[in-house]
């Protein structure tokens, strides 16, 4: 039940994003003489590195658990 | 100590320099837009031109519509970032109607805005033309700042964040190939783990390159995934490396997994390079700079101020990604050691 409401909320946000005219001239990405797209690019790279950090974190947690079990 | 950690410090410092400089150095003066699509010939018409980063003492010497032969503005009036130029072009009998480029000479530097306004021929325009020969000198490159190219504008700064992703990916894949060869020659399982870490982080860099490029293309080429040989090649190449990840995760025997991964990578790596570097050049028709006839970046794409940041950006990102793949390799090694007690 909880998962379903989270899914619906996600779909709502996706629908809101799709409703934005992202390719039109008024797109927020074109603001400040297209500087905002540089900010978006840096945000994507940051998020990518954070996702990788989470992946590494989970691997290390698994290793720690295995080590505890052995002891 | 310095040998082991030096490249990490260098990577961090270079990226700090690139982030600060790449985000804060201003763009040169340039034209970002005009308020008219077309004007009629033989009629005085005012075109309002948006000037970006004009600076304090912005003095307009002249404005021209056209290329080698052009129409000089009869009156220019600059106020608060908007240049109002009055043109009265007479096409006459000898010149046809068409789309003209716009050039503005201000503070002794030419600024260009290609395909600015189209000049339509009005019915009464049957006399002589008033087009005059114009010499538009090349960019003098006197002012410090990043070039203000049409369409790109501020997004030219993405050169330091999008392009190094691809350079890092290719470099990491190359390091992975070296480790694969090492495994095949010596049967050292550690080399296989190293190669795997390099390839996985290379795929991460590739995904970041795709995502950042897609966002950049959406505001410059007006499409999230334009038709371009380089993009098609990258799509195929990324799929080949997704297949590598699946192939590797499906095998349990360490030696078999290592041998097949190494051979697969050594086959796929040259194909990947061919797809993203050679094919776009052969097709001769790509949106990406350096893909058609020219080799890499030429003086037209990069000016000296950009070079001061682009090369450090490439080295800095490569150092960071090599560091990240080192971390992944160490964790994978620990994982194998805890699975099979030595």
CSV table of N, CA, C and O in Angstrom, one decimal, chain B residues 4 21 87 91 122 232:
chain,number,residue,atom,x,y,z
B,4,UNK,N,52.1,7.3,-4.4
B,4,UNK,CA,50.8,6.6,-4.3
B,4,UNK,C,49.6,7.6,-4.3
B,4,UNK,O,48.6,7.3,-4.9
B,21,UNK,N,37.5,28.5,-12.2
B,21,UNK,CA,37.8,29.3,-13.4
B,21,UNK,C,36.7,29.1,-14.4
B,21,UNK,O,36.2,30.0,-15.1
B,87,UNK,N,18.3,49.8,-40.6
B,87,UNK,CA,18.8,49.3,-41.9
B,87,UNK,C,17.8,49.8,-43.0
B,87,UNK,O,16.6,49.7,-42.8
B,91,UNK,N,17.8,45.9,-52.4
B,91,UNK,CA,18.3,44.8,-53.1
B,91,UNK,C,18.4,45.1,-54.6
B,91,UNK,O,19.4,44.7,-55.3
B,122,UNK,N,10.7,44.0,-51.6
B,122,UNK,CA,9.4,44.7,-51.8
B,122,UNK,C,9.2,45.1,-53.2
B,122,UNK,O,10.1,45.1,-54.0
B,232,UNK,N,24.9,7.6,-32.3
B,232,UNK,CA,24.5,6.3,-32.6
B,232,UNK,C,25.6,5.3,-32.2
B,232,UNK,O,25.4,4.3,-31.6
